[in-house]
Coordinates of C-alpha atoms in Angstrom, one line a residue:
M1 CA -28.5 -34.1 -72.0
N2 CA -26.2 -33.0 -69.4
Q3 CA -25.4 -29.8 -68.3
T4 CA -22.3 -28.6 -66.5
E5 CA -21.5 -25.6 -64.9
H6 CA -18.1 -24.1 -65.2
I7 CA -17.4 -21.3 -62.4
L8 CA -15.1 -18.8 -64.3
H9 CA -14.1 -16.4 -61.4
I10 CA -15.2 -16.2 -57.8
A11 CA -14.4 -13.1 -55.5
R12 CA -15.0 -12.0 -52.0
L13 CA -16.1 -8.6 -51.5
K14 CA -15.4 -6.2 -48.9
N15 CA -18.4 -4.2 -49.7
N16 CA -21.3 -3.9 -46.9
C17 CA -24.4 -5.9 -47.6
P18 CA -27.4 -4.4 -48.8
E19 CA -29.7 -6.4 -46.5
C20 CA -27.5 -7.2 -43.2
Y21 CA -25.0 -4.3 -43.9
A22 CA -22.1 -7.2 -42.8
T23 CA -18.6 -6.4 -44.7
D24 CA -17.4 -9.7 -44.9
G25 CA -20.0 -12.1 -46.3
L26 CA -20.5 -11.0 -49.9
E27 CA -19.1 -13.4 -52.4
I28 CA -19.6 -13.0 -56.4
S29 CA -19.6 -15.9 -58.8
F30 CA -19.3 -15.7 -62.6
V31 CA -20.8 -19.3 -64.0
Q32 CA -21.1 -20.4 -67.4
M33 CA -23.0 -23.5 -68.4
E34 CA -22.1 -26.2 -70.9
K35 CA -24.8 -28.6 -72.7
E36 CA -23.3 -31.9 -73.6
T37 CA -25.6 -34.7 -75.8
Q38 CA -24.7 -37.9 -77.2
F39 CA -23.7 -36.1 -80.4
Y40 CA -22.2 -32.7 -79.5
K41 CA -20.9 -30.3 -76.6
K42 CA -21.5 -26.7 -76.7
H43 CA -20.5 -23.7 -74.0
E44 CA -23.3 -21.4 -73.7
A45 CA -22.7 -17.7 -74.7
K46 CA -24.3 -16.3 -71.5
I47 CA -22.8 -16.0 -68.2
D48 CA -24.9 -15.8 -65.0
E49 CA -23.3 -14.1 -62.2
T50 CA -24.3 -14.3 -58.3
L51 CA -23.9 -11.7 -55.5
F52 CA -24.7 -14.2 -52.5
C53 CA -23.9 -13.0 -48.8
H54 CA -22.7 -15.6 -46.5
S55 CA -23.5 -13.5 -43.2
C56 CA -27.4 -13.1 -44.0
G57 CA -27.6 -16.4 -46.4
N58 CA -29.5 -14.1 -49.2
V59 CA -29.0 -14.0 -52.8
I60 CA -28.6 -10.2 -53.6
Y61 CA -30.4 -9.0 -56.5
P62 CA -29.0 -6.0 -59.0
V63 CA -31.7 -4.0 -58.1
N64 CA -30.4 -3.7 -54.4
W65 CA -26.7 -3.2 -55.6
T66 CA -24.9 0.0 -54.5
E67 CA -22.9 2.2 -56.8
D68 CA -20.0 0.6 -54.8
I69 CA -20.9 -3.1 -55.4
E70 CA -21.6 -2.0 -59.0
R71 CA -18.0 -0.7 -59.6
V72 CA -16.7 -3.9 -57.9
Y73 CA -19.1 -6.3 -60.1
Q74 CA -17.6 -4.5 -63.2
Y75 CA -14.1 -5.1 -62.1
N76 CA -14.8 -8.5 -61.6
K77 CA -16.7 -9.1 -64.8
K78 CA -13.4 -8.3 -66.5
Q79 CA -11.8 -10.7 -65.1
A80 CA -14.1 -13.7 -65.8
T81 CA -12.8 -14.5 -69.2
P82 CA -15.7 -16.9 -70.8
K83 CA -14.8 -20.5 -72.4
N84 CA -15.3 -20.6 -76.3
S85 CA -18.8 -21.5 -77.1
V86 CA -17.9 -23.2 -80.6
F87 CA -19.8 -26.3 -81.5
R88 CA -18.0 -29.4 -80.8
L89 CA -18.8 -32.5 -82.7
K90 CA -18.3 -35.7 -80.9
P91 CA -16.9 -38.9 -83.2
I92 CA -20.1 -40.3 -83.3
S93 CA -21.6 -37.3 -85.1
Y94 CA -18.8 -37.6 -87.8
G95 CA -19.3 -40.9 -88.3
I96 CA -23.1 -40.4 -88.9
I97 CA -22.0 -37.5 -91.5
V98 CA -19.6 -39.9 -93.5
L99 CA -22.1 -42.6 -93.7
G100 CA -24.9 -40.2 -94.8
I101 CA -22.3 -38.9 -97.6
I102 CA -21.4 -42.2 -98.4
L103 CA -25.4 -43.3 -98.8
V104 CA -25.8 -40.5 -101.1
A105 CA -23.1 -40.8 -103.2
T106 CA -24.1 -44.7 -103.6
L107 CA -27.8 -43.6 -104.5
M108 CA -26.6 -41.2 -107.1
Y109 CA -24.1 -43.4 -108.8
G110 CA -27.0 -46.5 -108.7
F111 CA -29.6 -43.8 -110.4
I112 CA -26.6 -43.0 -113.0
L113 CA -26.0 -46.4 -114.0
Q114 CA -29.9 -47.2 -113.9
Q115 CA -30.1 -44.4 -116.7
D116 CA -27.6 -46.0 -118.8
Y117 CA -29.7 -48.9 -119.4

């Protein structure tokens, strides 16, 4: 099972970092995970967001966000459009489903013929 990150949106912020008070180091990123197995592929509905300061090298957690950062976060969150989280089957899955249907139909046909005798 492979998990892949898809970056939906990255933005550099001009707000002050709550840790080091630098004005040019904040970056917010929105990431959506994709799970891929041998049989299917699916994007998760959850979007992970991270606020990172390049000046001090810290991840800024939402508890430490100021009102200004919160407003910029809300704006950028609208810009990050998530990918559709539809469950997509791969060709091998369709083959297994068709083989299962054929097997059940064959067993039912054989059972019906056996009852006639």
